[in-house]
Short mmCIF file of C-alpha atoms in Angstrom, two decimals:
data_model
loop_
_atom_site.label_atom_id
_atom_site.label_comp_id
_atom_site.label_asym_id
_atom_site.label_seq_id
_atom_site.Cartn_x
_atom_site.Cartn_y
_atom_site.Cartn_z
CA MET A 1307 0.00 0.00 0.00
CA SER A 1308 1.41 3.39 -0.88
CA THR A 1309 0.20 6.93 -0.73
CA SER A 1310 1.01 9.35 -3.48
CA THR A 1311 1.48 13.03 -2.81
CA LEU A 1312 0.93 13.69 -6.48
CA LYS A 1313 -2.71 12.76 -6.59
CA TYR A 1314 -4.19 15.46 -4.36
CA SER A 1315 -7.37 17.02 -5.58
CA ALA A 1316 -9.45 19.10 -3.21
CA GLU A 1317 -12.67 18.19 -5.02
CA THR A 1318 -12.25 14.43 -4.81
CA SER A 1319 -10.72 14.29 -1.34
CA ASN A 1320 -13.20 16.55 0.39
CA ALA A 1321 -16.09 14.12 0.88
CA LEU A 1322 -13.98 11.56 2.76
CA LEU A 1323 -12.12 14.20 4.75
CA LYS A 1324 -15.33 15.89 5.84
CA GLU A 1325 -16.98 12.66 6.94
CA VAL A 1326 -13.94 11.53 8.96
CA MET A 1327 -13.52 14.97 10.57
CA ASP A 1328 -17.22 15.24 11.49
CA ARG A 1329 -17.48 11.75 12.94
CA SER A 1330 -14.14 11.62 14.76
CA GLY A 1331 -14.19 15.23 15.94
CA GLN A 1332 -10.56 15.59 14.85
CA ASN A 1333 -9.14 18.35 12.66
CA LEU A 1334 -7.00 16.35 10.26
CA MET A 1335 -6.10 19.45 8.29
CA SER A 1336 -3.85 20.70 11.07
CA CYS A 1337 -1.48 17.74 10.59
CA TYR A 1338 1.94 18.89 9.36
CA GLN A 1339 3.43 15.39 9.20
CA CYS A 1340 5.95 15.78 12.03
CA ARG A 1341 5.59 12.03 12.74
CA ARG A 1342 5.67 12.28 16.52
CA CYS A 1343 2.66 9.94 16.44
CA ALA A 1344 4.59 7.48 14.28
CA ALA A 1345 7.54 7.48 16.69
CA GLY A 1346 5.27 6.61 19.62
CA CYS A 1347 2.94 4.14 17.92
CA PRO A 1348 3.48 0.64 19.43
CA VAL A 1349 1.94 -1.14 16.42
CA GLY A 1350 3.17 1.06 13.55
CA ASP A 1351 6.11 -1.21 12.72
CA GLU A 1352 3.90 -4.24 12.36
CA SER A 1353 1.11 -2.47 10.52
CA GLY A 1354 3.08 -1.04 7.62
CA VAL A 1355 1.11 2.17 8.17
CA THR A 1356 1.75 4.74 10.89
CA PRO A 1357 -0.82 7.26 12.14
CA ASP A 1358 0.67 10.12 10.07
CA ARG A 1359 0.32 7.99 6.89
CA LEU A 1360 -3.29 7.25 7.76
CA VAL A 1361 -4.04 10.95 8.19
CA ARG A 1362 -2.37 11.60 4.85
CA MET A 1363 -4.50 8.93 3.12
CA VAL A 1364 -7.64 10.63 4.36
CA LEU A 1365 -6.36 14.07 3.32
CA LEU A 1366 -5.67 12.73 -0.16
CA GLY A 1367 -9.10 11.13 -0.39
CA GLU A 1368 -7.68 7.60 -0.68
CA LYS A 1369 -10.79 5.97 0.69
CA ASP A 1370 -9.93 2.37 -0.22
CA ASN A 1371 -6.57 2.56 1.53
CA ALA A 1372 -7.97 4.42 4.53
CA LEU A 1373 -10.70 1.83 5.16
CA ASN A 1374 -8.58 -1.17 4.37
CA ASN A 1375 -5.26 -1.29 6.23
CA LEU A 1376 -3.71 -3.11 9.17
CA LEU A 1377 -3.30 -0.06 11.39
CA ILE A 1378 -6.99 0.56 11.96
CA TRP A 1379 -7.34 -3.03 13.20
CA LYS A 1380 -4.02 -3.33 15.05
CA CYS A 1381 -4.54 -0.02 16.88
CA LEU A 1382 -4.78 -0.73 20.62
CA ALA A 1383 -6.29 2.65 21.51
CA CYS A 1384 -3.29 3.38 23.76
CA TYR A 1385 -3.69 7.08 22.84
CA THR A 1386 0.06 7.70 22.60
CA CYS A 1387 -0.26 9.29 19.14
CA GLY A 1388 -2.89 11.80 20.20
CA THR A 1389 -1.22 12.64 23.50
CA ARG A 1390 2.00 13.54 21.70
CA CYS A 1391 0.45 15.32 18.70
CA PRO A 1392 1.45 19.02 18.79
CA ASN A 1393 -1.76 19.83 16.93
CA ASN A 1394 -4.04 17.84 19.20
CA ILE A 1395 -5.17 15.30 16.63
CA GLN A 1396 -6.27 12.06 18.27
CA THR A 1397 -5.53 9.48 15.58
CA ALA A 1398 -6.97 6.69 17.71
CA ARG A 1399 -10.35 8.43 17.38
CA ILE A 1400 -9.83 8.55 13.61
CA ASN A 1401 -9.14 4.80 13.68
CA GLU A 1402 -12.38 4.21 15.56
CA THR A 1403 -14.29 6.18 12.93
CA LEU A 1404 -12.57 4.38 10.04
CA LYS A 1405 -13.34 0.99 11.59
CA GLN A 1406 -17.01 1.92 11.81
CA MET A 1407 -16.99 3.23 8.22
CA ALA A 1408 -15.27 0.07 6.97
CA LYS A 1409 -17.99 -2.00 8.62
CA GLU A 1410 -20.73 0.15 7.07
CA ALA A 1411 -19.08 -0.25 3.64
CA HIS A 1412 -19.04 -4.06 4.17
CA ILE A 1413 -15.27 -4.21 3.85
CA GLU A 1414 -13.83 -7.40 5.33
CA PRO A 1415 -11.72 -6.37 8.38
CA ASN A 1416 -7.97 -6.94 7.86
CA ILE A 1417 -7.91 -8.80 11.18
CA PRO A 1418 -11.38 -10.38 11.49
CA ARG A 1419 -10.70 -11.56 15.05
CA VAL A 1420 -10.23 -8.00 16.29
CA ALA A 1421 -13.60 -7.05 14.82
CA SER A 1422 -15.22 -10.16 16.33
CA PHE A 1423 -13.67 -9.43 19.71
CA HIS A 1424 -15.10 -5.93 20.01
CA SER A 1425 -18.53 -6.70 18.56
CA SER A 1426 -18.87 -9.76 20.84
CA PHE A 1427 -17.89 -7.71 23.87
CA VAL A 1428 -20.54 -5.10 23.12
CA LYS A 1429 -23.09 -7.82 22.39
CA SER A 1430 -22.39 -9.40 25.79
CA ILE A 1431 -23.15 -6.05 27.48
CA SER A 1432 -26.47 -5.89 25.62
CA HIS A 1433 -27.42 -9.27 27.09
CA PHE A 1434 -26.73 -8.79 30.80
CA GLY A 1435 -25.56 -5.21 31.24
CA ARG A 1436 -22.21 -6.52 32.43
CA SER A 1437 -19.47 -8.44 30.72
CA ASN A 1438 -19.18 -12.04 31.82
CA GLU A 1439 -15.89 -13.51 30.67
CA LEU A 1440 -17.19 -17.01 29.85
CA GLU A 1441 -20.23 -15.78 27.93
CA PHE A 1442 -18.15 -13.19 26.12
CA MET A 1443 -15.50 -15.73 25.07
CA ALA A 1444 -18.23 -18.06 23.80
CA LEU A 1445 -19.77 -15.27 21.70
CA TYR A 1446 -16.32 -14.40 20.39
CA GLU A 1447 -15.54 -17.95 19.28
CA ILE A 1448 -18.96 -18.34 17.66
CA GLU A 1449 -18.26 -15.17 15.71
CA ASN A 1450 -14.81 -16.46 14.69
CA TYR A 1451 -16.36 -19.76 13.63
CA LYS A 1452 -18.95 -17.97 11.48
CA LYS A 1453 -16.22 -15.98 9.78
CA GLY A 1454 -13.43 -18.52 9.41
CA GLY A 1455 -14.81 -21.98 10.14
CA LEU A 1456 -13.28 -24.55 12.41
CA THR A 1457 -9.66 -23.75 11.57
CA ALA A 1458 -10.20 -20.19 12.84
CA VAL A 1459 -11.21 -21.39 16.29
CA LYS A 1460 -9.03 -24.47 16.70
CA GLU A 1461 -5.85 -22.67 17.74
CA ASP A 1462 -7.86 -20.25 19.86
CA ILE A 1463 -9.59 -22.96 21.78
CA LYS A 1464 -6.23 -24.53 22.53
CA SER A 1465 -4.71 -21.32 23.90
CA THR A 1466 -7.91 -20.15 25.58
CA SER A 1467 -8.41 -23.44 27.37
CA LYS A 1468 -4.80 -23.28 28.58
CA LEU A 1469 -5.52 -19.84 30.04
CA GLY A 1470 -8.84 -21.11 31.36
CA ARG A 1471 -7.12 -23.97 33.19
CA SER A 1472 -4.68 -21.65 34.93
CA MET A 1473 -7.51 -19.25 35.75
CA LEU A 1474 -9.37 -22.11 37.38
CA LYS A 1475 -6.29 -23.12 39.31
CA LYS A 1476 -5.71 -19.59 40.54
CA LYS A 1477 -9.38 -19.13 41.41
CA ARG A 1478 -9.69 -16.31 38.91
CA MET A 1479 -12.46 -17.88 36.86
CA HIS A 1480 -15.92 -16.56 37.61
CA PHE A 1481 -18.97 -18.76 37.02
CA LYS A 1482 -21.78 -16.74 38.53
CA LEU A 1483 -23.60 -14.67 35.93
CA ASP A 1484 -23.22 -11.01 36.84
CA ARG A 1485 -26.12 -8.94 35.61
CA THR A 1486 -27.64 -5.47 35.80
CA LYS A 1487 -31.23 -5.28 37.00
CA GLY A 1488 -31.96 -2.10 35.07
CA LYS A 1489 -32.15 -4.13 31.89
CA SER A 1490 -34.83 -1.93 30.31
CA GLU A 1491 -32.53 1.09 30.53
CA ILE A 1492 -29.65 -0.81 28.93
CA LYS A 1493 -32.03 -2.01 26.22
CA SER A 1494 -33.26 1.49 25.48
CA LEU A 1495 -29.69 2.82 25.24
CA PHE A 1496 -28.86 0.06 22.76
CA LYS A 1497 -32.05 0.81 20.81
CA LYS A 1498 -31.19 4.48 20.71
CA ALA A 1499 -27.70 3.61 19.42
CA ALA A 1500 -29.24 1.43 16.70
CA ASP A 1501 -31.67 4.20 15.71
CA LYS A 1502 -28.80 6.66 15.50
CA ARG A 1503 -26.81 4.35 13.27
CA GLY A 1504 -29.98 3.97 11.20
CA ALA A 1505 -29.07 3.23 7.64
CA LYS A 1506 -25.41 3.09 8.60
CA GLY A 1507 -25.78 -0.51 9.76
CA GLN A 1508 -25.08 -2.74 12.74
CA PRO A 1509 -22.11 -2.35 15.11
CA MET B 1482 -15.57 8.41 55.46
CA LYS B 1483 -17.56 6.98 52.57
CA ILE B 1484 -16.43 7.03 48.94
CA ALA B 1485 -18.62 5.80 46.10
CA TYR B 1486 -17.06 2.82 44.36
CA TYR B 1487 -17.37 1.47 40.83
CA PRO B 1488 -15.64 -1.94 40.66
CA GLY B 1489 -16.37 -2.71 36.99
CA CYS B 1490 -16.70 -6.21 35.58
CA SER B 1491 -13.15 -7.41 36.15
CA LEU B 1492 -13.07 -6.61 39.88
CA HIS B 1493 -16.17 -8.76 40.21
CA ALA B 1494 -14.60 -11.62 38.27
CA SER B 1495 -10.99 -12.40 37.28
CA SER B 1496 -9.58 -9.63 39.49
CA LYS B 1497 -11.81 -10.13 42.52
CA LEU B 1498 -8.61 -10.17 44.61
CA TYR B 1499 -8.05 -6.50 43.71
CA ASP B 1500 -11.53 -5.61 44.99
CA ILE B 1501 -10.84 -7.43 48.26
CA GLN B 1502 -7.41 -5.79 48.63
CA ALA B 1503 -8.71 -2.27 47.92
CA LYS B 1504 -11.48 -2.63 50.50
CA SER B 1505 -9.08 -4.02 53.13
CA VAL B 1506 -6.38 -1.39 52.68
CA LEU B 1507 -8.74 1.59 52.52
CA GLY B 1508 -10.89 0.13 55.29
CA LYS B 1509 -7.85 0.04 57.55
CA ILE B 1510 -7.51 3.84 57.26
CA GLY B 1511 -11.20 4.49 57.77
CA ILE B 1512 -12.43 4.71 54.16
CA GLU B 1513 -15.55 2.76 53.36
CA LEU B 1514 -15.95 1.90 49.69
CA SER B 1515 -19.65 2.06 48.92
CA GLU B 1516 -20.32 0.12 45.73
CA ILE B 1517 -22.88 1.96 43.61
CA GLU B 1518 -26.01 -0.08 43.10
CA ASP B 1519 -26.87 -1.94 39.92
CA TRP B 1520 -24.02 -0.56 37.84
CA ASN B 1521 -23.40 -1.73 34.28
CA CYS B 1522 -20.31 -2.34 32.17
CA CYS B 1523 -18.66 0.92 31.04
CA GLY B 1524 -18.26 -0.42 27.50
CA ALA B 1525 -14.46 -0.39 27.78
CA THR B 1526 -12.43 0.05 24.60
CA SER B 1527 -14.80 -2.16 22.62
CA ALA B 1528 -17.74 0.25 22.77
CA SER B 1529 -15.67 3.15 21.51
CA LYS B 1530 -14.39 1.00 18.68
CA THR B 1531 -17.89 0.05 17.59
CA ASP B 1532 -20.38 2.77 18.50
CA ASP B 1533 -19.75 6.41 19.50
CA PHE B 1534 -23.10 6.81 21.25
CA LEU B 1535 -22.82 3.68 23.40
CA ALA B 1536 -19.25 4.65 24.32
CA ILE B 1537 -20.69 7.68 26.16
CA ALA B 1538 -24.13 6.36 27.12
CA LEU B 1539 -23.11 3.15 28.94
CA ALA B 1540 -20.82 5.00 31.34
CA ALA B 1541 -23.46 7.75 31.66
CA ARG B 1542 -25.92 5.38 33.34
CA ASN B 1543 -23.32 4.69 36.04
CA LEU B 1544 -22.65 8.41 36.43
CA GLY B 1545 -26.38 9.00 37.05
CA ILE B 1546 -26.42 6.29 39.72
CA ALA B 1547 -23.25 7.73 41.28
CA ASP B 1548 -24.64 11.28 41.33
CA ALA B 1549 -27.78 10.01 43.07
CA THR B 1550 -25.73 8.67 46.00
CA GLY B 1551 -25.06 12.23 47.09
CA LEU B 1552 -21.43 11.29 47.73
CA SER B 1553 -18.79 13.69 46.48
CA GLU B 1554 -16.24 11.27 45.07
CA MET B 1555 -16.25 7.94 43.22
CA MET B 1556 -13.19 5.72 42.99
CA ILE B 1557 -12.66 3.53 39.91
CA PRO B 1558 -9.64 1.18 40.20
CA CYS B 1559 -9.70 -0.23 36.64
CA SER B 1560 -7.92 2.14 34.25
CA SER B 1561 -10.26 1.34 31.38
CA CYS B 1562 -13.43 1.96 33.45
CA TYR B 1563 -11.85 5.10 34.92
CA SER B 1564 -11.00 6.44 31.49
CA ARG B 1565 -14.40 5.70 29.90
CA THR B 1566 -16.31 7.17 32.85
CA LEU B 1567 -14.24 10.34 32.96
CA VAL B 1568 -14.50 10.77 29.19
CA SER B 1569 -18.28 10.32 29.36
CA GLN B 1570 -18.64 12.84 32.19
CA LYS B 1571 -16.61 15.40 30.28
CA ALA B 1572 -18.42 14.79 26.99
CA LEU B 1573 -21.82 15.24 28.68
CA ALA B 1574 -20.72 18.42 30.45
CA GLY B 1575 -19.80 19.89 27.10
CA ASP B 1576 -22.87 18.69 25.19
CA PRO B 1577 -26.18 19.53 26.94
CA ALA B 1578 -28.22 18.15 24.02
CA LEU B 1579 -26.57 14.73 24.26
CA ARG B 1580 -26.93 14.83 28.03
CA SER B 1581 -30.71 15.40 27.86
CA GLU B 1582 -31.02 12.78 25.16
CA ILE B 1583 -29.29 10.19 27.35
CA ASN B 1584 -30.93 11.35 30.59
CA ALA B 1585 -34.34 10.80 28.96
CA GLU B 1586 -33.56 7.06 28.98
CA LEU B 1587 -32.23 6.93 32.56
CA ALA B 1588 -34.00 6.47 35.87
CA LYS B 1589 -31.18 8.32 37.65
CA LYS B 1590 -30.10 11.35 35.68
CA VAL B 1591 -26.55 12.48 35.13
CA GLU B 1592 -25.95 15.71 37.01
CA GLY B 1593 -22.20 15.81 36.54
CA LYS B 1594 -21.50 16.50 40.22
CA ILE B 1595 -19.47 13.55 41.39
CA LYS B 1596 -15.68 13.68 41.24
CA ILE B 1597 -14.19 10.65 39.48
CA SER B 1598 -10.89 9.47 40.99
CA ASN B 1599 -8.53 6.66 40.14
CA ILE B 1600 -7.16 4.52 42.95
CA LEU B 1601 -3.78 6.29 43.02
CA GLU B 1602 -5.42 9.66 43.63
CA VAL B 1603 -7.42 8.22 46.51
CA LEU B 1604 -4.35 6.56 48.02
CA LEU B 1605 -1.99 9.51 47.53
CA ALA B 1606 -4.41 11.90 49.25
CA ARG B 1607 -4.05 9.62 52.29
CA LYS B 1608 -0.34 8.92 52.17
CA LYS B 1609 0.12 9.96 55.78
CA GLU B 1610 -2.62 7.66 57.09
CA LEU B 1611 -1.16 4.81 55.05
CA THR B 1612 2.40 5.27 56.31
CA ASP B 1613 1.13 5.78 59.86
CA ASN B 1614 -0.48 2.36 59.62
CA ALA B 1615 2.55 0.63 58.12
CA VAL B 1616 4.20 -1.96 60.35
CA LYS B 1617 6.76 -3.35 57.88
CA LYS B 1618 9.21 -1.55 55.64
CA LEU B 1619 9.20 -2.91 52.09
CA THR B 1620 13.00 -3.16 52.20
CA GLY B 1621 14.57 -4.92 49.24
CA LEU B 1622 11.56 -4.51 47.01
CA LYS B 1623 12.62 -2.94 43.69
CA PRO B 1624 9.44 -2.43 41.72
CA ALA B 1625 9.12 -1.29 38.13
CA CYS B 1626 5.95 0.77 38.52
CA TYR B 1627 3.80 0.11 35.49
CA TYR B 1628 1.05 2.62 34.62
CA GLY B 1629 0.02 1.37 31.19
CA CYS B 1630 -2.05 3.49 28.84
CA LEU B 1631 -5.34 4.62 30.22
CA LEU B 1632 -4.39 6.11 33.55
CA THR B 1633 -2.66 9.11 31.99
CA ARG B 1634 -3.68 9.18 28.30
CA PHE B 1635 -7.18 9.99 27.11
CA PRO B 1636 -8.95 10.27 23.75
CA SER B 1637 -9.65 13.93 24.53
CA ASP B 1638 -7.95 16.63 26.61
CA MET B 1639 -8.14 15.76 30.27
CA PRO B 1640 -6.44 17.55 33.12
CA ILE B 1641 -4.64 14.90 35.17
CA THR B 1642 -2.87 15.01 38.50
CA ASP B 1643 0.33 13.21 37.45
CA SER B 1644 2.79 13.60 34.58
CA VAL B 1645 1.53 12.13 31.31
CA GLU B 1646 4.89 10.79 30.10
CA ASN B 1647 6.54 10.15 33.44
CA PRO B 1648 3.94 9.57 36.14
CA VAL B 1649 5.41 9.13 39.63
CA ALA B 1650 2.47 8.62 41.99
CA MET B 1651 3.11 4.92 42.55
CA GLU B 1652 6.83 5.47 43.10
CA GLY B 1653 6.06 8.11 45.74
CA LEU B 1654 3.71 5.84 47.62
CA LEU B 1655 6.01 2.83 47.55
CA LYS B 1656 9.06 4.87 48.56
CA SER B 1657 7.23 6.06 51.64
CA MET B 1658 6.71 2.38 52.51
CA GLY B 1659 10.42 1.64 52.23
CA ALA B 1660 10.56 0.16 48.71
CA GLU B 1661 13.13 1.26 46.12
CA PRO B 1662 11.20 1.88 42.89
CA LEU B 1663 13.36 2.17 39.77
CA ASP B 1664 13.44 4.53 36.84
CA TRP B 1665 12.71 2.62 33.68
CA GLY B 1666 11.62 3.20 30.12
CA TYR B 1667 8.33 1.40 29.64
CA LYS B 1668 6.14 2.60 32.48
CA THR B 1669 3.45 4.03 30.19
CA ASP B 1670 3.91 1.74 27.18
CA CYS B 1671 1.03 -0.45 26.08
CA CYS B 1672 1.08 -4.15 27.12
CA GLY B 1673 -1.44 -5.18 24.48
CA ALA B 1674 -4.28 -6.23 26.81
CA SER B 1675 -7.16 -7.38 24.56
CA ALA B 1676 -4.67 -8.18 21.77
CA SER B 1677 -3.54 -11.18 23.85
CA VAL B 1678 -6.80 -12.75 22.77
CA ASN B 1679 -7.27 -11.37 19.26
CA ASP B 1680 -3.74 -10.50 18.00
CA ALA B 1681 -1.51 -12.62 20.23
CA ASP B 1682 1.88 -12.20 18.55
CA MET B 1683 1.54 -8.43 18.74
CA ALA B 1684 0.71 -8.52 22.46
CA LEU B 1685 3.55 -10.94 23.26
CA LYS B 1686 6.01 -8.66 21.48
CA LEU B 1687 4.87 -5.60 23.45
CA MET B 1688 5.06 -7.50 26.72
CA SER B 1689 8.54 -8.80 25.90
CA LYS B 1690 9.84 -5.23 25.59
CA ILE B 1691 8.30 -4.30 28.93
CA LEU B 1692 9.64 -7.38 30.71
CA LYS B 1693 13.14 -7.08 29.22
CA ASP B 1694 13.47 -3.43 30.18
CA ALA B 1695 12.27 -3.98 33.75
CA LEU B 1696 14.75 -6.86 34.19
CA ALA B 1697 17.63 -4.91 32.67
CA ARG B 1698 17.03 -2.07 35.16
CA GLY B 1699 17.27 -4.52 38.04
CA ALA B 1700 13.61 -4.64 39.00
CA ASN B 1701 12.47 -7.59 41.09
CA CYS B 1702 8.75 -7.06 40.47
CA PHE B 1703 6.10 -5.07 38.60
CA VAL B 1704 3.49 -3.01 40.40
CA THR B 1705 0.35 -1.81 38.67
CA THR B 1706 -3.12 -0.42 39.34
CA CYS B 1707 -4.86 -1.69 36.20
CA PRO B 1708 -6.52 -5.14 36.36
CA MET B 1709 -6.22 -5.54 32.57
CA CYS B 1710 -2.46 -4.90 32.63
CA GLN B 1711 -2.06 -7.06 35.73
CA LEU B 1712 -3.84 -10.05 34.21
CA ASN B 1713 -2.02 -9.66 30.92
CA LEU B 1714 1.53 -9.38 32.28
CA ASP B 1715 0.84 -12.07 34.87
CA ALA B 1716 -1.06 -14.72 32.88
CA TYR B 1717 0.95 -14.50 29.65
CA GLN B 1718 4.40 -14.02 31.15
CA ASP B 1719 5.46 -17.66 30.72
CA GLU B 1720 4.52 -17.51 27.04
CA VAL B 1721 6.46 -14.25 26.57
CA ARG B 1722 9.53 -15.70 28.26
CA GLU B 1723 9.42 -18.87 26.24
CA LYS B 1724 8.98 -17.08 22.92
CA TYR B 1725 11.63 -14.42 23.58
CA GLY B 1726 14.08 -16.51 25.58
CA ILE B 1727 13.84 -14.50 28.78
CA ALA B 1728 15.22 -16.48 31.71
CA LYS B 1729 13.82 -14.62 34.70
CA SER B 1730 10.24 -13.94 35.67
CA LEU B 1731 8.84 -11.02 37.64
CA PRO B 1732 5.81 -11.11 39.93
CA VAL B 1733 3.10 -8.60 38.98
CA TYR B 1734 1.57 -7.02 42.08
CA PHE B 1735 -1.36 -4.72 42.49
CA ILE B 1736 -0.37 -1.60 44.43
CA THR B 1737 -2.94 -2.59 47.05
CA GLU B 1738 -1.33 -5.90 47.99
CA LEU B 1739 2.05 -4.30 48.65
CA LEU B 1740 0.42 -1.60 50.77
CA GLY B 1741 -1.50 -4.34 52.57
CA VAL B 1742 1.65 -6.36 53.24
CA SER B 1743 3.39 -3.32 54.66
CA MET B 1744 0.34 -2.70 56.85
CA GLY B 1745 0.73 -6.21 58.24
CA MET B 1746 -1.95 -7.99 56.21
CA GLY B 1747 -1.19 -11.59 55.25
CA VAL B 1748 -1.33 -13.78 52.16
CA GLU B 1749 -4.87 -14.90 52.83
CA GLN B 1750 -6.33 -11.46 53.45
CA MET B 1751 -4.52 -10.03 50.40
CA GLN B 1752 -5.09 -13.21 48.32
CA ILE B 1753 -1.51 -13.12 47.05
CA ASP B 1754 -1.80 -16.80 46.12
CA ARG B 1755 -4.02 -15.94 43.14
CA HIS B 1756 -1.23 -14.87 40.78
CA PHE B 1757 -0.21 -16.82 37.67
CA THR B 1758 3.48 -15.89 37.96
CA ASP B 1759 4.79 -16.74 41.43
CA ALA B 1760 4.25 -13.75 43.68
CA LEU B 1761 4.91 -15.36 47.06
CA GLY B 1762 8.59 -16.34 46.63
CA LEU B 1763 9.94 -12.78 46.53
CA LEU B 1764 7.90 -11.64 49.53
CA ARG B 1765 9.08 -14.67 51.52
CA GLU B 1766 12.67 -14.09 50.48
CA LEU B 1767 12.42 -10.49 51.71
CA LYS B 1768 10.74 -11.75 54.88
CA LEU B 1769 7.69 -9.59 54.23
CA ILE B 1770 5.24 -12.47 54.66
#
């Protein structure tokens, strides 16, 4: 994946830039490519894209590249990039927006398991109001199975059950279902979120 | 004195020991942690990665419940819960329309009154009471104090009480208990947390850097306040060592168990036997338990 500085056209780049700025609340236009974010990014090396490159893709209107790269899925939301940015751009927020836009555009996530992890976690909150580790892990593996079949979950089940065994041994596994009584409130917040997404699609 | 308390999901489950430790240590100096009733999950990082509204609204319900207690301060030990709750409170203060929209769905409305504190702020404000109650000096303990990401870095501007790049609250507390905390380079670097499940090689690599640096500086343990970081560095440490050929291991303590030990509390009360990486050997060797 490469970005070209030669292809800039205000007319074609503006739609993407405006949507990302509105949704993330970040002023991408103040980026002067100092790369302090890149220096601090813990996953930049492995992603092949650093936060400054991502900002540049959006500025150039390279929608395909911006919605389809490893950084938006490897990002750990550690907020180092944004904390160090001299122009107060929080790239992690831009990543969150781009992830949501990629989902809405039905683009297959570059790391499907990351997408499954976060959507399963949120789904588990919608069920009981609290996250229960066993239920959440089950939802996550079901999601992985749906996306990648048995091979996608085989390795996981091996490593997860190893962790599960030591958690049992150390009395850190929790079997009681923790739940929130105010379920109707949680439900209505989730409904409101769905209404707001409207045509934009499911989380 | 009563402080409102939001434990979050992990202190009710895999990090129940942290909940027990926090209550014991603060109880000893006359602070009662009053768990807010019927709280829900804050949404953690996952909500903000999937839905901007839920990322604010889930924590807002807890803020409404906390405001209704009439207490002035709420302590949140988990860094992720602390961060999401603080971010939600700030977002709602700056956006009255969003606040009324969310409040319309809530039985207990967000007023924005309650002060949200992390566990270090609560402990530091009572440093004198803590040291007054100490019966053992933590001599020989050389912790690498590990803050992780979410205690000092936020997705929006947030005034914090410690340094963003070089926080020192934990070092200060432990020094006053006789420990010798070390300067090191990875105290606010990310350990990977959720990536251990969904992007394992990445997480192991990040943890290897943290572990190697702490060992090279001569640390004999990690100390942290975040249950996500604690579980990660503790449960996956064997795998990190095996993959990266690191000979030594380091116990990963919660700040509360070391304070408890110095206040004379034992293994059972502090539940120090619930670590994945041996945490008892060092304390025995130093004759602290």
